[in-house]
Amino acid sequence: MERRQELCQSLKGQRAVLPNLYSLFPDWTPQLHPEYARAREESTDPWIKRVVENPDIRRKLQEADCTTFAAIMCAKSSFGRLCTVAKWFTWKVGQVESLVPIIMLNESLRASQAMKVAFMLAQESARGFYEVVHNMRQTAKGRHRAVADIFIEGCRNIVMGLTHWSYTGERYFTAGEADDDNTIHFEL
């Protein structure tokens, strides 16, 4: 049996908790492109229907709703750019989706332990981000400060846009699975 199949078999029945990832950047609020719904209805979903022949894959792509992430990334862009980015994210083939299986394989951990390690790494990265933000704002003067603020906002929107997409789309979980504190308990 190949290593990937062994990993999948070992996951069955394990329980894990996805911590509240919004807590990493509590001051962030998602901003969606104002024409998100139109982009999904008129561009992304019809495009998926045209280019994806397999009905199961087509359904999964529609449930994943890559348009949400694109709508955060392109909140202030043109409608055309939003549609292009949404299709690009939808069509990205073979991307690695999760750090957790990599940690499990490399560290010989169970899913719940690997999830805790991954969250610890995310917390450490968020602390580092805040340090860099502080340093950038201390050193950036005049026009450079505005550029630094735009860059910082873009970085935060990427990280939290992916987080928001994971919580609101149905890539991994169905709507309503998150507790009131945005933690998700699940069985593999």
PDB file of C-alpha atoms in Angstrom:
ATOM      1  CA  MET A   1       0.000   0.000   0.000  1.00  0.00           C
ATOM      2  CA  GLU A   2       1.395   3.424  -0.883  1.00  0.00           C
ATOM      3  CA  ARG A   3       2.123   5.976   1.825  1.00  0.00           C
ATOM      4  CA  ARG A   4      -0.870   8.182   0.985  1.00  0.00           C
ATOM      5  CA  GLN A   5      -3.295   5.251   1.281  1.00  0.00           C
ATOM      6  CA  GLU A   6      -1.725   4.231   4.590  1.00  0.00           C
ATOM      7  CA  LEU A   7      -2.245   7.761   5.879  1.00  0.00           C
ATOM      8  CA  CYS A   8      -5.891   7.771   4.776  1.00  0.00           C
ATOM      9  CA  GLN A   9      -6.494   4.416   6.460  1.00  0.00           C
ATOM     10  CA  SER A  10      -4.859   5.588   9.692  1.00  0.00           C
ATOM     11  CA  LEU A  11      -7.144   8.645   9.814  1.00  0.00           C
ATOM     12  CA  LYS A  12     -10.407   6.722   9.956  1.00  0.00           C
ATOM     13  CA  GLY A  13     -12.166   7.225  13.260  1.00  0.00           C
ATOM     14  CA  GLN A  14      -9.754   9.826  14.636  1.00  0.00           C
ATOM     15  CA  ARG A  15     -11.285  12.935  16.193  1.00  0.00           C
ATOM     16  CA  ALA A  16      -9.786  16.374  15.737  1.00  0.00           C
ATOM     17  CA  VAL A  17     -10.555  19.983  16.605  1.00  0.00           C
ATOM     18  CA  LEU A  18      -9.975  22.916  14.303  1.00  0.00           C
ATOM     19  CA  PRO A  19      -9.279  25.889  16.606  1.00  0.00           C
ATOM     20  CA  ASN A  20     -10.691  29.353  16.016  1.00  0.00           C
ATOM     21  CA  LEU A  21      -8.445  30.655  13.243  1.00  0.00           C
ATOM     22  CA  TYR A  22     -10.173  34.044  13.315  1.00  0.00           C
ATOM     23  CA  SER A  23      -8.481  34.575  16.691  1.00  0.00           C
ATOM     24  CA  LEU A  24      -5.135  34.978  14.904  1.00  0.00           C
ATOM     25  CA  PHE A  25      -6.232  38.358  13.516  1.00  0.00           C
ATOM     26  CA  PRO A  26      -9.208  39.467  15.637  1.00  0.00           C
ATOM     27  CA  ASP A  27      -9.177  42.951  14.113  1.00  0.00           C
ATOM     28  CA  TRP A  28      -9.801  41.609  10.577  1.00  0.00           C
ATOM     29  CA  THR A  29     -13.262  41.736   9.001  1.00  0.00           C
ATOM     30  CA  PRO A  30     -13.917  40.144   5.610  1.00  0.00           C
ATOM     31  CA  GLN A  31     -14.610  42.573   2.799  1.00  0.00           C
ATOM     32  CA  LEU A  32     -16.193  40.897  -0.211  1.00  0.00           C
ATOM     33  CA  HIS A  33     -16.347  42.372  -3.685  1.00  0.00           C
ATOM     34  CA  PRO A  34     -19.799  43.999  -3.994  1.00  0.00           C
ATOM     35  CA  GLU A  35     -20.580  41.851  -7.049  1.00  0.00           C
ATOM     36  CA  TYR A  36     -19.557  38.510  -5.491  1.00  0.00           C
ATOM     37  CA  ALA A  37     -22.992  36.882  -5.981  1.00  0.00           C
ATOM     38  CA  ARG A  38     -23.194  38.030  -9.589  1.00  0.00           C
ATOM     39  CA  ALA A  39     -19.675  36.724 -10.294  1.00  0.00           C
ATOM     40  CA  ARG A  40     -20.557  33.323  -8.903  1.00  0.00           C
ATOM     41  CA  GLU A  41     -23.939  33.093 -10.674  1.00  0.00           C
ATOM     42  CA  GLU A  42     -22.955  34.584 -14.037  1.00  0.00           C
ATOM     43  CA  SER A  43     -19.307  33.599 -14.359  1.00  0.00           C
ATOM     44  CA  THR A  44     -17.796  30.945 -12.084  1.00  0.00           C
ATOM     45  CA  ASP A  45     -20.667  28.433 -11.826  1.00  0.00           C
ATOM     46  CA  PRO A  46     -21.541  28.502 -15.567  1.00  0.00           C
ATOM     47  CA  TRP A  47     -17.834  28.197 -16.383  1.00  0.00           C
ATOM     48  CA  ILE A  48     -17.509  25.142 -14.108  1.00  0.00           C
ATOM     49  CA  LYS A  49     -20.523  23.573 -15.850  1.00  0.00           C
ATOM     50  CA  ARG A  50     -18.893  24.120 -19.256  1.00  0.00           C
ATOM     51  CA  VAL A  51     -15.367  22.906 -18.510  1.00  0.00           C
ATOM     52  CA  VAL A  52     -15.779  20.158 -15.882  1.00  0.00           C
ATOM     53  CA  GLU A  53     -17.299  16.993 -17.300  1.00  0.00           C
ATOM     54  CA  ASN A  54     -17.342  14.828 -14.157  1.00  0.00           C
ATOM     55  CA  PRO A  55     -20.519  15.687 -12.175  1.00  0.00           C
ATOM     56  CA  ASP A  56     -18.932  14.801  -8.801  1.00  0.00           C
ATOM     57  CA  ILE A  57     -15.948  17.067  -9.386  1.00  0.00           C
ATOM     58  CA  ARG A  58     -18.240  19.786 -10.750  1.00  0.00           C
ATOM     59  CA  ARG A  59     -20.396  19.612  -7.588  1.00  0.00           C
ATOM     60  CA  LYS A  60     -17.324  19.701  -5.317  1.00  0.00           C
ATOM     61  CA  LEU A  61     -15.915  22.728  -7.112  1.00  0.00           C
ATOM     62  CA  GLN A  62     -19.228  24.555  -6.799  1.00  0.00           C
ATOM     63  CA  GLU A  63     -19.440  23.690  -3.092  1.00  0.00           C
ATOM     64  CA  ALA A  64     -15.844  24.850  -2.569  1.00  0.00           C
ATOM     65  CA  ASP A  65     -16.913  28.296  -3.840  1.00  0.00           C
ATOM     66  CA  CYS A  66     -13.536  29.678  -4.856  1.00  0.00           C
ATOM     67  CA  THR A  67     -15.361  32.884  -5.734  1.00  0.00           C
ATOM     68  CA  THR A  68     -15.494  33.748  -2.003  1.00  0.00           C
ATOM     69  CA  PHE A  69     -11.708  33.786  -1.716  1.00  0.00           C
ATOM     70  CA  ALA A  70     -11.407  35.692  -4.990  1.00  0.00           C
ATOM     71  CA  ALA A  71     -14.011  38.209  -3.746  1.00  0.00           C
ATOM     72  CA  ILE A  72     -11.845  38.918  -0.695  1.00  0.00           C
ATOM     73  CA  MET A  73      -8.624  39.106  -2.715  1.00  0.00           C
ATOM     74  CA  CYS A  74     -10.275  41.365  -5.302  1.00  0.00           C
ATOM     75  CA  ALA A  75     -12.638  43.323  -3.040  1.00  0.00           C
ATOM     76  CA  LYS A  76     -11.713  46.600  -4.719  1.00  0.00           C
ATOM     77  CA  SER A  77     -11.037  45.295  -8.244  1.00  0.00           C
ATOM     78  CA  SER A  78     -13.121  45.335 -11.385  1.00  0.00           C
ATOM     79  CA  PHE A  79     -15.832  42.734 -11.951  1.00  0.00           C
ATOM     80  CA  GLY A  80     -13.786  41.242 -14.799  1.00  0.00           C
ATOM     81  CA  ARG A  81     -10.709  40.788 -12.629  1.00  0.00           C
ATOM     82  CA  LEU A  82     -12.821  39.175  -9.888  1.00  0.00           C
ATOM     83  CA  CYS A  83     -14.194  36.643 -12.396  1.00  0.00           C
ATOM     84  CA  THR A  84     -10.733  35.869 -13.788  1.00  0.00           C
ATOM     85  CA  VAL A  85      -9.213  35.298 -10.343  1.00  0.00           C
ATOM     86  CA  ALA A  86     -12.170  33.129  -9.238  1.00  0.00           C
ATOM     87  CA  LYS A  87     -11.751  30.893 -12.296  1.00  0.00           C
ATOM     88  CA  TRP A  88      -8.003  30.681 -11.741  1.00  0.00           C
ATOM     89  CA  PHE A  89      -8.455  29.516  -8.130  1.00  0.00           C
ATOM     90  CA  THR A  90     -11.132  27.049  -9.207  1.00  0.00           C
ATOM     91  CA  TRP A  91      -8.911  25.547 -11.894  1.00  0.00           C
ATOM     92  CA  LYS A  92      -5.720  25.206  -9.830  1.00  0.00           C
ATOM     93  CA  VAL A  93      -4.893  21.525 -10.279  1.00  0.00           C
ATOM     94  CA  GLY A  94      -2.901  19.448  -7.799  1.00  0.00           C
ATOM     95  CA  GLN A  95      -2.377  22.063  -5.102  1.00  0.00           C
ATOM     96  CA  VAL A  96      -1.555  20.822  -1.641  1.00  0.00           C
ATOM     97  CA  GLU A  97      -4.503  21.663   0.599  1.00  0.00           C
ATOM     98  CA  SER A  98      -3.285  21.072   4.113  1.00  0.00           C
ATOM     99  CA  LEU A  99      -0.246  21.234   6.331  1.00  0.00           C
ATOM    100  CA  VAL A 100      -1.789  18.756   8.784  1.00  0.00           C
ATOM    101  CA  PRO A 101      -1.187  15.555   6.734  1.00  0.00           C
ATOM    102  CA  ILE A 102       2.388  16.680   6.081  1.00  0.00           C
ATOM    103  CA  ILE A 103       2.980  17.122   9.827  1.00  0.00           C
ATOM    104  CA  MET A 104       1.341  13.753  10.505  1.00  0.00           C
ATOM    105  CA  LEU A 105       3.617  11.977   8.047  1.00  0.00           C
ATOM    106  CA  ASN A 106       6.839  13.731   9.004  1.00  0.00           C
ATOM    107  CA  GLU A 107       6.327  13.693  12.771  1.00  0.00           C
ATOM    108  CA  SER A 108       4.341  10.424  13.103  1.00  0.00           C
ATOM    109  CA  LEU A 109       1.501  12.210  14.903  1.00  0.00           C
ATOM    110  CA  ARG A 110      -2.216  11.549  15.094  1.00  0.00           C
ATOM    111  CA  ALA A 111      -4.556  14.031  13.395  1.00  0.00           C
ATOM    112  CA  SER A 112      -5.510  15.879  16.602  1.00  0.00           C
ATOM    113  CA  GLN A 113      -1.850  16.291  17.598  1.00  0.00           C
ATOM    114  CA  ALA A 114      -0.879  17.487  14.119  1.00  0.00           C
ATOM    115  CA  MET A 115      -3.773  19.975  14.170  1.00  0.00           C
ATOM    116  CA  LYS A 116      -2.433  21.428  17.436  1.00  0.00           C
ATOM    117  CA  VAL A 117       1.076  21.696  15.980  1.00  0.00           C
ATOM    118  CA  ALA A 118      -0.283  23.397  12.848  1.00  0.00           C
ATOM    119  CA  PHE A 119      -2.254  25.893  14.960  1.00  0.00           C
ATOM    120  CA  MET A 120       0.813  26.566  17.100  1.00  0.00           C
ATOM    121  CA  LEU A 121       2.767  27.316  13.895  1.00  0.00           C
ATOM    122  CA  ALA A 122      -0.044  29.616  12.744  1.00  0.00           C
ATOM    123  CA  GLN A 123      -0.020  31.460  16.091  1.00  0.00           C
ATOM    124  CA  GLU A 124       3.750  31.856  15.870  1.00  0.00           C
ATOM    125  CA  SER A 125       3.437  33.196  12.319  1.00  0.00           C
ATOM    126  CA  ALA A 126       0.711  35.647  13.376  1.00  0.00           C
ATOM    127  CA  ARG A 127       2.944  36.963  16.182  1.00  0.00           C
ATOM    128  CA  GLY A 128       5.756  37.377  13.652  1.00  0.00           C
ATOM    129  CA  PHE A 129       3.381  39.187  11.300  1.00  0.00           C
ATOM    130  CA  TYR A 130       2.420  41.671  14.022  1.00  0.00           C
ATOM    131  CA  GLU A 131       6.113  42.300  14.776  1.00  0.00           C
ATOM    132  CA  VAL A 132       6.840  42.988  11.105  1.00  0.00           C
ATOM    133  CA  VAL A 133       3.789  45.270  10.880  1.00  0.00           C
ATOM    134  CA  HIS A 134       5.009  47.230  13.891  1.00  0.00           C
ATOM    135  CA  ASN A 135       8.510  47.572  12.425  1.00  0.00           C
ATOM    136  CA  MET A 136       7.208  48.582   8.988  1.00  0.00           C
ATOM    137  CA  ARG A 137       4.977  51.245  10.459  1.00  0.00           C
ATOM    138  CA  GLN A 138       7.807  52.580  12.637  1.00  0.00           C
ATOM    139  CA  THR A 139      10.189  52.989   9.716  1.00  0.00           C
ATOM    140  CA  ALA A 140       7.844  53.947   6.854  1.00  0.00           C
ATOM    141  CA  LYS A 141       7.455  57.697   6.462  1.00  0.00           C
ATOM    142  CA  GLY A 142       5.247  59.828   4.227  1.00  0.00           C
ATOM    143  CA  ARG A 143       4.179  58.175   0.992  1.00  0.00           C
ATOM    144  CA  HIS A 144       6.009  54.993   1.972  1.00  0.00           C
ATOM    145  CA  ARG A 145       3.701  54.636   4.974  1.00  0.00           C
ATOM    146  CA  ALA A 146       0.655  54.476   2.680  1.00  0.00           C
ATOM    147  CA  VAL A 147       2.369  51.831   0.537  1.00  0.00           C
ATOM    148  CA  ALA A 148       3.296  49.859   3.669  1.00  0.00           C
ATOM    149  CA  ASP A 149      -0.310  50.006   4.913  1.00  0.00           C
ATOM    150  CA  ILE A 150      -1.630  48.750   1.567  1.00  0.00           C
ATOM    151  CA  PHE A 151       0.916  45.913   1.588  1.00  0.00           C
ATOM    152  CA  ILE A 152       0.014  44.974   5.171  1.00  0.00           C
ATOM    153  CA  GLU A 153      -3.704  44.972   4.370  1.00  0.00           C
ATOM    154  CA  GLY A 154      -3.079  42.773   1.324  1.00  0.00           C
ATOM    155  CA  CYS A 155      -1.084  40.232   3.345  1.00  0.00           C
ATOM    156  CA  ARG A 156      -3.732  40.099   6.057  1.00  0.00           C
ATOM    157  CA  ASN A 157      -6.489  39.703   3.443  1.00  0.00           C
ATOM    158  CA  ILE A 158      -4.710  36.719   1.906  1.00  0.00           C
ATOM    159  CA  VAL A 159      -4.320  34.903   5.225  1.00  0.00           C
ATOM    160  CA  MET A 160      -7.727  35.709   6.614  1.00  0.00           C
ATOM    161  CA  GLY A 161      -9.405  35.402   3.224  1.00  0.00           C
ATOM    162  CA  LEU A 162      -8.294  31.783   3.084  1.00  0.00           C
ATOM    163  CA  THR A 163      -9.506  31.332   6.655  1.00  0.00           C
ATOM    164  CA  HIS A 164     -12.896  32.886   5.942  1.00  0.00           C
ATOM    165  CA  TRP A 165     -13.228  30.831   2.759  1.00  0.00           C
ATOM    166  CA  SER A 166     -12.521  27.636   4.713  1.00  0.00           C
ATOM    167  CA  TYR A 167     -15.191  28.487   7.285  1.00  0.00           C
ATOM    168  CA  THR A 168     -17.874  29.699   4.876  1.00  0.00           C
ATOM    169  CA  GLY A 169     -17.402  27.504   1.812  1.00  0.00           C
ATOM    170  CA  GLU A 170     -18.155  23.816   1.899  1.00  0.00           C
ATOM    171  CA  ARG A 171     -14.709  22.608   0.876  1.00  0.00           C
ATOM    172  CA  TYR A 172     -14.127  20.837   4.163  1.00  0.00           C
ATOM    173  CA  PHE A 173     -17.175  21.385   6.377  1.00  0.00           C
ATOM    174  CA  THR A 174     -20.851  22.089   5.877  1.00  0.00           C
ATOM    175  CA  ALA A 175     -22.470  25.329   6.942  1.00  0.00           C
ATOM    176  CA  GLY A 176     -23.179  25.432  10.659  1.00  0.00           C
ATOM    177  CA  GLU A 177     -20.498  22.953  11.777  1.00  0.00           C
ATOM    178  CA  ALA A 178     -18.482  25.625  13.569  1.00  0.00           C
ATOM    179  CA  ASP A 179     -19.316  26.222  17.227  1.00  0.00           C
ATOM    180  CA  ASP A 180     -20.177  29.722  18.454  1.00  0.00           C
ATOM    181  CA  ASP A 181     -16.474  30.275  19.178  1.00  0.00           C
ATOM    182  CA  ASN A 182     -15.544  29.189  15.602  1.00  0.00           C
ATOM    183  CA  THR A 183     -14.005  25.871  16.645  1.00  0.00           C
ATOM    184  CA  ILE A 184     -14.945  22.769  14.700  1.00  0.00           C
ATOM    185  CA  HIS A 185     -14.947  19.277  16.213  1.00  0.00           C
ATOM    186  CA  PHE A 186     -14.999  16.464  13.686  1.00  0.00           C
ATOM    187  CA  GLU A 187     -14.324  12.792  13.123  1.00  0.00           C
ATOM    188  CA  LEU A 188     -12.191  11.671  10.233  1.00  0.00           C
TER     189      LEU A 188
END
